Coordinates of C-alpha atoms in Angstrom, one line a residue:
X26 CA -201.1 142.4 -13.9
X27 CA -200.5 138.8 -13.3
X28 CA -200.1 139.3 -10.4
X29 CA -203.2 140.6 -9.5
X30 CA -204.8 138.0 -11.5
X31 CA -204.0 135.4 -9.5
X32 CA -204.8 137.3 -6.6
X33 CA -208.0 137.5 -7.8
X34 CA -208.4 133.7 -8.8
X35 CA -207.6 133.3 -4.9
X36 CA -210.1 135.3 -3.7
X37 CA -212.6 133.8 -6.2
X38 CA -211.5 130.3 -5.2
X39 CA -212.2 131.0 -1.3
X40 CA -215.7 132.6 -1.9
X41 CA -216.4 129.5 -4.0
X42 CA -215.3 127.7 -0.8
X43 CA -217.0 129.9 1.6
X44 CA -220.0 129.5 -0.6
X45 CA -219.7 125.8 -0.7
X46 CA -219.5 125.4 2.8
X47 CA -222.4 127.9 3.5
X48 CA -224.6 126.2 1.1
X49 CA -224.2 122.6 2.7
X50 CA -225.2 124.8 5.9
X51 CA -228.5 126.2 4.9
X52 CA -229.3 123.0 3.1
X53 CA -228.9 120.7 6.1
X54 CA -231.1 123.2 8.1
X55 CA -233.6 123.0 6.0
X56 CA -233.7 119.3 5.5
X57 CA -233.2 119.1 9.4
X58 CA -236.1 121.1 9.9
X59 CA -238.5 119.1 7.3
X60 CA -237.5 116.0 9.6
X61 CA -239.2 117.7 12.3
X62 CA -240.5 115.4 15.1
X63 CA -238.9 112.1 12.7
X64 CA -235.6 113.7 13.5
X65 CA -236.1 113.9 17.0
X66 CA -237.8 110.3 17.2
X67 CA -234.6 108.7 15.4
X68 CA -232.5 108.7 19.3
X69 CA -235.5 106.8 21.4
X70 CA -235.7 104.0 18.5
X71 CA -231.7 103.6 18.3
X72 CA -231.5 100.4 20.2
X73 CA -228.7 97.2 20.8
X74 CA -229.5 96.0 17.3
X75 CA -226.2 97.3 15.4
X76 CA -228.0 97.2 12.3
X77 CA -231.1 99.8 13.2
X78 CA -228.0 102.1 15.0
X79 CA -225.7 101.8 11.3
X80 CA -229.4 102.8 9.4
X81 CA -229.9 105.5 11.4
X82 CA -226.6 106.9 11.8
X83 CA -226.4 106.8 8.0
X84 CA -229.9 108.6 7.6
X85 CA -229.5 111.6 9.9
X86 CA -225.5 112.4 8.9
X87 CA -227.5 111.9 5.3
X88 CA -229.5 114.9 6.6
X89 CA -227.3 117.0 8.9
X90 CA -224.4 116.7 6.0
X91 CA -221.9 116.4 8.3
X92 CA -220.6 112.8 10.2
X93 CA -218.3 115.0 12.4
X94 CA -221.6 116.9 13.8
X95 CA -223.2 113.3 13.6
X96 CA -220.3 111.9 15.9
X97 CA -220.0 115.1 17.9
X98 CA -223.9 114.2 19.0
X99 CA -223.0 110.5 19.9
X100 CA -220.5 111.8 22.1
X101 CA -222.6 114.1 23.8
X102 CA -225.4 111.5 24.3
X103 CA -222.7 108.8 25.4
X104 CA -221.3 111.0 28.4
X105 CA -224.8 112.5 29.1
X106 CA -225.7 108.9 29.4
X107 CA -228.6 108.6 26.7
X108 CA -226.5 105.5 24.9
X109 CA -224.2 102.8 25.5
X110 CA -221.1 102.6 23.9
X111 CA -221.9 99.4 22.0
X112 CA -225.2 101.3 20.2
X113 CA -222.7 104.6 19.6
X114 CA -220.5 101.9 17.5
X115 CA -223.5 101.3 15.1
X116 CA -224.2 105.0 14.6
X117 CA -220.3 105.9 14.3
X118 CA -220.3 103.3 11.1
X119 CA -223.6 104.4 9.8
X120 CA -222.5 108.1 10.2
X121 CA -219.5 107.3 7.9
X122 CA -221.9 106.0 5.4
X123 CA -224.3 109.1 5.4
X124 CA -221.0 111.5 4.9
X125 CA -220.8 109.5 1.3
X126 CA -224.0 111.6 -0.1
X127 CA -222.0 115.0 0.5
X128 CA -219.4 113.6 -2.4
X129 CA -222.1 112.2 -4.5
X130 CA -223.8 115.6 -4.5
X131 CA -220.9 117.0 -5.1
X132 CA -220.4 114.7 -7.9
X133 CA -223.5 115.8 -9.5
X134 CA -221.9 119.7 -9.2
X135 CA -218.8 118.5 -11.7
X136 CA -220.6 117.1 -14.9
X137 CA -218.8 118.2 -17.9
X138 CA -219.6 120.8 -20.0
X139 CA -220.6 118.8 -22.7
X140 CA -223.6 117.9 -20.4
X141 CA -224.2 121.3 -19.4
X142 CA -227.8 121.5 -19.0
X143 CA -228.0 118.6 -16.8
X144 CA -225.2 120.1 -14.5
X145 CA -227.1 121.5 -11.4
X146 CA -224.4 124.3 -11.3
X147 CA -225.9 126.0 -14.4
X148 CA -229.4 125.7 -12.5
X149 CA -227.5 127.3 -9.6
X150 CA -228.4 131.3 -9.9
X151 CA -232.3 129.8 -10.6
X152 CA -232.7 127.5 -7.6
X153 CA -231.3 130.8 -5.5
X154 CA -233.1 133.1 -6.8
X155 CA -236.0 130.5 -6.2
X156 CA -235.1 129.6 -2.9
X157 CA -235.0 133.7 -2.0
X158 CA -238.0 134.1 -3.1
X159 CA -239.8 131.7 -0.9
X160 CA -237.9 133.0 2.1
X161 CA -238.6 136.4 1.7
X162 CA -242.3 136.2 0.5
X163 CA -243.9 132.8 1.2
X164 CA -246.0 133.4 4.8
X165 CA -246.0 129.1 4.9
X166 CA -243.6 127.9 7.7
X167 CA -243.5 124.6 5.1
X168 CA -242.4 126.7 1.7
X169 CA -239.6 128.7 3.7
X170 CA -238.5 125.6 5.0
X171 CA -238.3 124.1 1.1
X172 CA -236.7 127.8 0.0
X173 CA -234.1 127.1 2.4
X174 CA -232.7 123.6 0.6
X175 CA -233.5 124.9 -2.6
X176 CA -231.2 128.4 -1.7
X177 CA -229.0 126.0 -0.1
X178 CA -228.2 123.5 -2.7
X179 CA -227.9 126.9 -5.1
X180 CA -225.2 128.4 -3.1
X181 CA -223.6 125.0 -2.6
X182 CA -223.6 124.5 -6.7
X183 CA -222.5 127.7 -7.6
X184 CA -219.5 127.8 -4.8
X185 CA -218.6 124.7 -6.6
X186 CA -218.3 126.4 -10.2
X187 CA -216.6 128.9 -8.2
X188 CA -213.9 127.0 -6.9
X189 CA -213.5 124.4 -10.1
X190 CA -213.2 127.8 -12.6
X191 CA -210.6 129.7 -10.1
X192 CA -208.7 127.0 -9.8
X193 CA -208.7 126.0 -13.3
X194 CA -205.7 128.2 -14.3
X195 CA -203.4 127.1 -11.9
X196 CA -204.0 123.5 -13.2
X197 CA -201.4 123.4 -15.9
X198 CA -198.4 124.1 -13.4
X199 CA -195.7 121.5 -12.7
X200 CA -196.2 121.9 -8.7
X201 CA -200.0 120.0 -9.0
X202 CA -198.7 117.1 -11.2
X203 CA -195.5 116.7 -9.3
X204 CA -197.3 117.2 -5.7
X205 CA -199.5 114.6 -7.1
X206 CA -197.3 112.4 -8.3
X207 CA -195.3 112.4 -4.7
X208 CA -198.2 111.8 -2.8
X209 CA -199.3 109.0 -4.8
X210 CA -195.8 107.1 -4.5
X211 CA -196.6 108.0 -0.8
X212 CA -198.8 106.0 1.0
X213 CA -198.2 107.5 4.4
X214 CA -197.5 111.6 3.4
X215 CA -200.6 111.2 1.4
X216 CA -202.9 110.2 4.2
X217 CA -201.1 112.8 6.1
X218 CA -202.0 115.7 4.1
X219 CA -206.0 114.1 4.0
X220 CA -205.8 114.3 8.0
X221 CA -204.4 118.1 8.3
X222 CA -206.6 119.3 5.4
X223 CA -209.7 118.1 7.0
X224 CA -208.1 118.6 10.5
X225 CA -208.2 122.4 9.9
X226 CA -211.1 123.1 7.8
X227 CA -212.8 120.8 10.9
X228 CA -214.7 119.6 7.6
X229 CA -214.7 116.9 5.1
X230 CA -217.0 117.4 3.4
X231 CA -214.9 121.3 2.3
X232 CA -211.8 118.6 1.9
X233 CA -213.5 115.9 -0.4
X234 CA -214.9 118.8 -2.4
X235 CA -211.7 120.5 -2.9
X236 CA -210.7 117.4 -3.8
X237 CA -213.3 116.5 -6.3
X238 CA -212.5 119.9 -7.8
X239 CA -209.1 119.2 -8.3
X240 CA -210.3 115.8 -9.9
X241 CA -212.7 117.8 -12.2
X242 CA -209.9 120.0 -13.4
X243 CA -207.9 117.1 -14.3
X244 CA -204.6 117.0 -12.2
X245 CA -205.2 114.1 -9.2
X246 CA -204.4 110.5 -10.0
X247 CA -205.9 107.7 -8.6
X248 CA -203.0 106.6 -6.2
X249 CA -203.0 110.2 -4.5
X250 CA -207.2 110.7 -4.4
X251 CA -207.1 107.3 -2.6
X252 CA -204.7 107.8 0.1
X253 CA -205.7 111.6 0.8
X254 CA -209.4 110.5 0.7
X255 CA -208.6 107.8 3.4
X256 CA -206.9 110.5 5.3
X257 CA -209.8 113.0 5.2
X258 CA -211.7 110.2 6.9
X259 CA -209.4 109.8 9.7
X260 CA -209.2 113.8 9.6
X261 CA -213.3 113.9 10.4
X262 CA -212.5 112.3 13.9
X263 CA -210.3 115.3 15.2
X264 CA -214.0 117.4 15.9
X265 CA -215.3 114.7 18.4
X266 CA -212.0 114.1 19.8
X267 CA -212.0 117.7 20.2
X268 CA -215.7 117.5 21.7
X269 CA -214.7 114.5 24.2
X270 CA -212.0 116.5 25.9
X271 CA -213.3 117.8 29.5
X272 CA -216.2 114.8 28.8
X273 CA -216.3 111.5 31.2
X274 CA -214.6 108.9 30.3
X275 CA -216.9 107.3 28.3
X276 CA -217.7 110.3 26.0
X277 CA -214.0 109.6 25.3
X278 CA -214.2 105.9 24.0
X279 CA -217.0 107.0 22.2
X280 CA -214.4 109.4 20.2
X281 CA -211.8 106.7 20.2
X282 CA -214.1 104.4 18.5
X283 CA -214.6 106.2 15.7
X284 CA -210.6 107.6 15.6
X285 CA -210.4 103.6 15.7
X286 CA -212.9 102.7 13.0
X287 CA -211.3 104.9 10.4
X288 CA -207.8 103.9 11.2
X289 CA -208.5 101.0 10.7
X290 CA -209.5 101.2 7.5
X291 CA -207.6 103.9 6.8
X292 CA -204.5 100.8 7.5
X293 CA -206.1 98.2 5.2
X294 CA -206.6 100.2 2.0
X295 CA -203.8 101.8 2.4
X296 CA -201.5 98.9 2.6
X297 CA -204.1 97.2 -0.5
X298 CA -203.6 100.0 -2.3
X299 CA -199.7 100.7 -2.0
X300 CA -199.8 96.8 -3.5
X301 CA -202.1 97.1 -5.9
X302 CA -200.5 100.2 -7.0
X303 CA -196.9 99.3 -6.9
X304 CA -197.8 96.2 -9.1
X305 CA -200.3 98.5 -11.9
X306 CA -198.2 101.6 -12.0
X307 CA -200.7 102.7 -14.6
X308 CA -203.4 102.3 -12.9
X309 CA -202.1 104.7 -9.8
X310 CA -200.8 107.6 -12.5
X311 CA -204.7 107.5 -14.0
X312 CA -206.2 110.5 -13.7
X313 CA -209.2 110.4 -11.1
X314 CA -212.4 112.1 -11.8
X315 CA -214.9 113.2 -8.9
X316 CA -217.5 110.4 -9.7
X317 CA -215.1 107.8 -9.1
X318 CA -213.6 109.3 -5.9
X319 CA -217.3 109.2 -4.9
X320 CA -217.8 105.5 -5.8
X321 CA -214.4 105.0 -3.8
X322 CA -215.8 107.1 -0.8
X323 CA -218.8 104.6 -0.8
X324 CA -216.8 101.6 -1.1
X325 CA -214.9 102.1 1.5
X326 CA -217.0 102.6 4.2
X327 CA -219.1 100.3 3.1
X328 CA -216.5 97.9 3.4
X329 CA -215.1 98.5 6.2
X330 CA -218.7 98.6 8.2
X331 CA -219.0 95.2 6.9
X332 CA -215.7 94.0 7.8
X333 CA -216.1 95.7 11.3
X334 CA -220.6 95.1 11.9
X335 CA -219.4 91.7 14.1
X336 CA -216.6 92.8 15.7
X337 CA -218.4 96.2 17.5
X338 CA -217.3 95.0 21.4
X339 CA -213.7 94.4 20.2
X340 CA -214.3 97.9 19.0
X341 CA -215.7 99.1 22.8
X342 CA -212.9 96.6 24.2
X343 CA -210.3 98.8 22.4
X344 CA -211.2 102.1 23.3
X345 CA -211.3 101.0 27.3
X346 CA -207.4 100.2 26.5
X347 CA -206.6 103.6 25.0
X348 CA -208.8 105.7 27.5
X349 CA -208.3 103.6 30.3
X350 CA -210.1 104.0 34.0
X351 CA -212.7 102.6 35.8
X352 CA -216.0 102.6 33.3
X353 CA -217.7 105.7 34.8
X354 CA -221.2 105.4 33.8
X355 CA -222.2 104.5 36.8
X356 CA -219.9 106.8 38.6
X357 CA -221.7 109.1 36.9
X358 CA -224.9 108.3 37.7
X359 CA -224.3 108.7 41.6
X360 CA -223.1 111.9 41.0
X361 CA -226.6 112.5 39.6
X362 CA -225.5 115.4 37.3
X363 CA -228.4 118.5 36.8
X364 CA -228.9 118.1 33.6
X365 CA -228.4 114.1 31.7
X366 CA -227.3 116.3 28.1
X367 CA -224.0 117.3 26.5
X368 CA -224.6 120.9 25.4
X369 CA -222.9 119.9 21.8
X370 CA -226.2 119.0 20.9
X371 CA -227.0 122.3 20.2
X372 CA -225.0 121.5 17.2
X373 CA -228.2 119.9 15.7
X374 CA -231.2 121.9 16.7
X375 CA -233.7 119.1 16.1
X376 CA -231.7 116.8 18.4
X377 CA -230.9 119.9 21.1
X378 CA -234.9 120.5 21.0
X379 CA -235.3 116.5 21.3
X380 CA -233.0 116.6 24.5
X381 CA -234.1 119.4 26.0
X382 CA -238.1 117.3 26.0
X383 CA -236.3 114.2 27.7
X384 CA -235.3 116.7 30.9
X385 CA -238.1 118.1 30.8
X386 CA -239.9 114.4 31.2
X387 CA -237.1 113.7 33.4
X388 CA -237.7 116.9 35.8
X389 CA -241.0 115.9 36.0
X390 CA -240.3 111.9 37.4
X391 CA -238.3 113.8 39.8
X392 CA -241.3 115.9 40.8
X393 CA -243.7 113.0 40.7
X394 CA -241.0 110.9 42.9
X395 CA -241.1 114.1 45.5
X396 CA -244.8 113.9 45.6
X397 CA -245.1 110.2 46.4
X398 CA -242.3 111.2 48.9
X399 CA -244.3 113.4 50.7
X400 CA -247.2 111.8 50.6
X401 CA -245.6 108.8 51.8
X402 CA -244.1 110.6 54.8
X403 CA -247.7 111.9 55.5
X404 CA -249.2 108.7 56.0
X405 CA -246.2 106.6 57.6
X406 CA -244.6 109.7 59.2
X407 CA -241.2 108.0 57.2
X408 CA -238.5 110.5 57.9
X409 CA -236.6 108.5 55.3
X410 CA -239.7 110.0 52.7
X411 CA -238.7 113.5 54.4
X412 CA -235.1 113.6 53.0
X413 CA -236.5 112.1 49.6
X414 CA -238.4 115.0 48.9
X415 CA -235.6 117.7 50.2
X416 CA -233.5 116.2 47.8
X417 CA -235.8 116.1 45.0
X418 CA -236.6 120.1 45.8
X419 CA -232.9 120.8 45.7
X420 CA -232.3 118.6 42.3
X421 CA -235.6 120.5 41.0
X422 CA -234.2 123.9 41.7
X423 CA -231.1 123.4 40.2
X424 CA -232.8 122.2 36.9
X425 CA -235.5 125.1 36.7
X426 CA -232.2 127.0 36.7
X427 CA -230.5 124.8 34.5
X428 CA -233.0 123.4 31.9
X429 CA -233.8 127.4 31.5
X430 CA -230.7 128.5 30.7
X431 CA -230.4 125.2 28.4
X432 CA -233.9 126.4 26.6
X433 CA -232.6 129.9 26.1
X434 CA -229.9 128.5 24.1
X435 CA -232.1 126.6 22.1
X436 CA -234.9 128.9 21.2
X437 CA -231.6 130.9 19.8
X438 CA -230.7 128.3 17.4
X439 CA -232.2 128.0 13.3
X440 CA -235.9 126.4 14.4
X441 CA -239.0 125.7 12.6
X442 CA -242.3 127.2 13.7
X443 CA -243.5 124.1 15.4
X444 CA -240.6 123.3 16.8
X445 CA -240.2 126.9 18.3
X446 CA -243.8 126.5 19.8
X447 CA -242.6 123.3 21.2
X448 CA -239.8 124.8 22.9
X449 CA -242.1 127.5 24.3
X450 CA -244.4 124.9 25.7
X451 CA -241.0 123.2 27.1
X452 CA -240.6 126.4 29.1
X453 CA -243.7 126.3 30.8
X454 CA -243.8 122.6 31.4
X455 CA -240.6 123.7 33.6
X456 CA -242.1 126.6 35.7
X457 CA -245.6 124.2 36.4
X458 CA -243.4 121.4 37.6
X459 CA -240.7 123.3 39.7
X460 CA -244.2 124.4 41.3
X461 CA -245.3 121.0 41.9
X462 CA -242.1 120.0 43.6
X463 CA -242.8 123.3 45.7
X464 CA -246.0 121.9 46.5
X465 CA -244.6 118.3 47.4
X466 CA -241.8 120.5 49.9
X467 CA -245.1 122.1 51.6
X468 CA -246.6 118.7 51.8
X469 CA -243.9 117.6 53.1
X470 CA -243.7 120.2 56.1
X471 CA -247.1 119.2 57.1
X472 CA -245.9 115.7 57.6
X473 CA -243.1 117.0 59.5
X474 CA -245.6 119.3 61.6
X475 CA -247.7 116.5 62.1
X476 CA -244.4 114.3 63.4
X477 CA -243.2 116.8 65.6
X478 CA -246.5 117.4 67.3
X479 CA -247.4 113.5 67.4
X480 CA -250.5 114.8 65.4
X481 CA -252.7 111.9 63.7
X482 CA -255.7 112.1 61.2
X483 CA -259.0 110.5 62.1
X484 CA -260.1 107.1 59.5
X485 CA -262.2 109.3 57.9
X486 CA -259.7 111.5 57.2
X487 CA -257.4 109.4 56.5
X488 CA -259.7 107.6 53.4
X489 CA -260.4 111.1 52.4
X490 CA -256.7 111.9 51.7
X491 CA -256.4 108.8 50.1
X492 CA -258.9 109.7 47.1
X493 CA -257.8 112.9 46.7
X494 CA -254.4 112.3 47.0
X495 CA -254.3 109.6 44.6
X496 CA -256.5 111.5 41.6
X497 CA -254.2 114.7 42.3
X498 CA -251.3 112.2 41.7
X499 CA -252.6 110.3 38.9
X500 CA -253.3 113.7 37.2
X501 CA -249.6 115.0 37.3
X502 CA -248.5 111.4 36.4
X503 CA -250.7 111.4 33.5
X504 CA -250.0 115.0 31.9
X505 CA -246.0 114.5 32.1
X506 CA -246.5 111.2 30.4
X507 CA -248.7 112.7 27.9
X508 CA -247.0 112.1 24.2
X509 CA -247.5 110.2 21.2
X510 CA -250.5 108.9 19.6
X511 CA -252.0 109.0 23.3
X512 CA -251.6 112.5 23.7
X513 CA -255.4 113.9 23.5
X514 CA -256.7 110.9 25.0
X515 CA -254.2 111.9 28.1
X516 CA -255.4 115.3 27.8
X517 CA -258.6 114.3 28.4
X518 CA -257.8 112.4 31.4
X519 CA -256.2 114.9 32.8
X520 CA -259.1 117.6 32.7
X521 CA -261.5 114.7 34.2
X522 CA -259.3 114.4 37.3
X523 CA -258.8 117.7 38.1
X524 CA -262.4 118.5 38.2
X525 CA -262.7 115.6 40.0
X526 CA -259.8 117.2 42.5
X527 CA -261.6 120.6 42.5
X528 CA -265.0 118.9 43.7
X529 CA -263.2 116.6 45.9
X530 CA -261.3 119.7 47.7
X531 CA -264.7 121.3 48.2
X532 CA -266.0 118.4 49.5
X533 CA -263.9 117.3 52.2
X534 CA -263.2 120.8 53.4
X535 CA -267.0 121.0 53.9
X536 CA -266.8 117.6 55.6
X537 CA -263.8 118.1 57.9
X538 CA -265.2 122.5 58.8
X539 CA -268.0 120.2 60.0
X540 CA -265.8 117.3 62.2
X541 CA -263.9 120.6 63.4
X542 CA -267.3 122.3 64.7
X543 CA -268.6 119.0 66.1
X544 CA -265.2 118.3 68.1
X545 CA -264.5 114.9 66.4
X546 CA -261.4 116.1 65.1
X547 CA -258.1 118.0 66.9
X548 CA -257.6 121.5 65.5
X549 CA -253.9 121.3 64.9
X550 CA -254.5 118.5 62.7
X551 CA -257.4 120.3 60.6
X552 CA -255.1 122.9 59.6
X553 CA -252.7 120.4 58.3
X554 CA -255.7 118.6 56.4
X555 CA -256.7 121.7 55.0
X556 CA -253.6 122.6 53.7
X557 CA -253.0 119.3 52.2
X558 CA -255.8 119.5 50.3
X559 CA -255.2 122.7 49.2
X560 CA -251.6 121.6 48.2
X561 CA -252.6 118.6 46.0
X562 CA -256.0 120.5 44.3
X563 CA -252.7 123.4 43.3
X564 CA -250.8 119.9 42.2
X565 CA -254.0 118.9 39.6
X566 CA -254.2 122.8 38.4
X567 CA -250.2 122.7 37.5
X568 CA -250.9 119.1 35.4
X569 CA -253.6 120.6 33.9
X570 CA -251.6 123.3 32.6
X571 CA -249.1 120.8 31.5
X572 CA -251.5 119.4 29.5
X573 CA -253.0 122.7 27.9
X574 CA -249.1 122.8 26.5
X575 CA -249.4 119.2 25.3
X576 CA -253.0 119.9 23.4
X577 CA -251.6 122.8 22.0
X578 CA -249.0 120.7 19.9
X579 CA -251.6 118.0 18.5

């Protein structure tokens, strides 16, 4: 029978885990999804001021719960080449900060029982039953979003009372106080076992809150909680290093930086602590409670981002010396890659959704580039233009194919309303401008045409293509770049020039039927006119789309 009892205690103790760990997930969702467009702002505003990089690592790993996912994201933007190693070092410390609020909230999960109405796990079934509720029967995109965190931070609670009351009867054995004891005299084993625990749960947050359950039931002294909880830290590196292999080089500093980072502090308290502790033996066999392994948590990475804010290009200095090489960034960039993302953004669906709206803007420069190309090879019969914009067509192409595939993936992921509208519109933005760079290729054979044949356009002509060319332009130009507080006033802008286009077309075919009638212009050249024209009043219909897609978000 005892047997099967502590069989039983097991099983309870890993459900309380899985429930732990699946709690944290739903909550982080939710709260990711409540960022909305803040979330996905927080990249564009990280700049070289270390400070503003530590604030906002610490805020979104605060809201993600996770500073592996956090780090896995730098990486990805790093080797995708969306920031510099020097700004990654500012998120990497602020990412170590944000992890803290996992143990505090944990914290607030092990109150004693003498408190037990203000101990959220007795709130626990409520706040799921709550949080169902609003899931299952609100219609508000908003309210789901808050039954979501609330039925997260339920499940996380309760896993919590799941794993402290399973493991409670095992507490009183000799192997917890003397496995303890051994790490604590330890300094070196007991970082060890932090490492490997949070290593291969590829959590620490699941390692801290075993931990803090342990503390809670009484059997972890202070020596040991210190030393394992500086090895969990160093143990939440091994997912970005893991995420960096097969990445440039420069995705790979990016890991090393942060596998440096919490070595290195991982080295300083353990040696102050394996003093301290040697000299106030009492103070290392004193038993640990989960509050205070929090307020060491926070110390210490507060400490050590202090320590290390100044020193951030020794930091980036370092990591060239372990991954050494040639700095590729700007091999990288003359390899031109299809898409500029790491696809372990997906990781963080507000971020992948954020990513996937820079290529987008990025596929359409490209398409704007080709246009001016073409254009450009029209009117100085450049055959230097020509190969710009049969470049450009190819790198288009390859993105439609790309970016789609990318988008797929993303419209798959856990996604607010809006955001899933967003991604939608993202979709269409990337058929309307692959269709643009089509129509910069066929402008582009009419130049050659023209080249070939020695063909030239009359002044006129000339001044006509000119107007029309440039609103068609300014159209696309304006819709791609349409964002922000701007937005409708883009919109706007947009519509006004492509009726303007429309009218224009109209007008100059008209004008140049009549030239080909009267025999003041040569045929072969009014075909190409024509089909320009055509070609860049198709160019102001496609921006015009564009920014339908835009209006629809505002």
């Amino acid at each position: 029978m005892e047997m099967i009892d502590n069989v039983s205690y097991l099983f309870g103790f890993l459900g309380g885990l899985g429930l732990f760990l699946y709690g944290m997930h739903i909550m982080a969702d939710g709260m990711q999804k409540t960022a909305g467009g803040k979330m996905q702002q927080f990249l564009s505003k990280i700049t070289d001021n270390r400070f503003t990089a530590i604030l906002l690592g610490a805020v979104i790993t605060a809201i993600i719960q996770s500073s592996g996912a956090t780090t896995v994201m730098v990486v990805g933007f790093v080797s995708a080449g969306m920031l510099s190693l020097v700004q990654a070092v500012g998120v990497i410390m602020g990412a170590n900060i944000g992890t803290t609020i996992t143990a505090w909230i944990v914290s607030l999960g092990t109150i004693g029982d003498s408190l037990k109405l203000f101990q959220p796990g007795f709130y626990a079934p409520l706040m799921i039953g709550i949080g169902a509720i609003f899931i299952l029967f609100s219609k508000s995109d908003k309210k789901k979003t808050i039954g979501e965190i609330v039925l997260g931070l339920g499940m996380l609670f309760l896993g919590l009372d799941l794993m402290a009351g399973n493991i409670k009867p095992f507490t009183g054995a000799p192997i917890f106080s003397e496995a303890f004891r051994v790490l604590g005299g330890n300094p070196i084993l007991g970082i060890i076992v932090g490492i490997v625990v949070t290593a291969l749960m590829q959590s620490s947050s699941a390692s801290v809150g075993i931990l803090q359950t342990l503390a809670f039931n009484g059997v972890v002294n202070t020596a040991a909680a210190i030393y394992i909880t500086l090895g969990q830290n160093i143990g939440s590196c091994v997912t970005a290093i893991i995420s960096s292999v097969g990445s440039s080089r420069t995705a790979k500093r990016a890991a090393a930086i942060h596998l440096l980072f919490n070595t290195m502090g991982a080295i300083v308290f353990g040696i102050l602590g394996f003093v301290v502790f040697t000299v106030n033996t009492k103070l290392a066999n004193h038993t640990i409670n989960a509050v205070e392994i929090s307020i060491f948590h926070t110390f210490f990475n507060l400490t050590m981002t202090t320590l290390l804010y100044p020193f951030a290009g020794l930091l980036v200095k370092l990591s060239g010396m372990i991954v050494r090489g040639k700095d590729d960034e700007v091999v990288e960039a003359k390899k031109e890659p299809i898409l500029q993302l790491d696809e372990r953004v997906l990781l963080t669906p507000a971020f992948a959704v954020q990513s996937g709206s820079v290529e987008v803007a990025r596929m359409g420069s490209i398409a704007l580039k080709s246009l001016n190309a073409a254009m450009g090879a029209i009117n100085t019969k450049s055959l230097d233009d020509l190969k710009t914009v049969a470049q450009c067509e190819q790198t288009l192409d390859d993105m439609q194919e790309a970016l789609t595939e990318y988008l797929i993936k993303v419209d798959n992921l856990s996604l607010s309303e809006s955001q899933k509208k967003h991604v939608n519109n993202l979709f269409n933005m990337v058929t309307d401008i692959e269709r643009v760079g089509d129509h910069a290729d066929n402008l582009s054979e009419n130049a050659k045409y023209m080249i070939d044949n020695n063909l030239e356009f009359s002044d006129l002509a000339k001044e006509d293509l000119a107007e029309i060319s440039k609103d068609a332009i300014d159209a696309f130009e304006t819709a791609i770049n349409a964002s922000g507080a701007n937005a409708l006033g883009a919109v706007r802008r947009v519509n006004k020039l492509e009726d303007k286009v429309d009218m224009l077309e109209d007008e100059l075919r008209e004008k140049h039927i009549d030239r080909l009638t009267k025999g003041e212009c040569n045929p072969q050249s009014g075909i190409a006119f024509l089909d320009i024209i055509s070609n860049l009043e198709r160019v102001s219909d496609h921006a015009t789309n564009i920014a339908g897609y835009v209006k629809n978000e505002i």
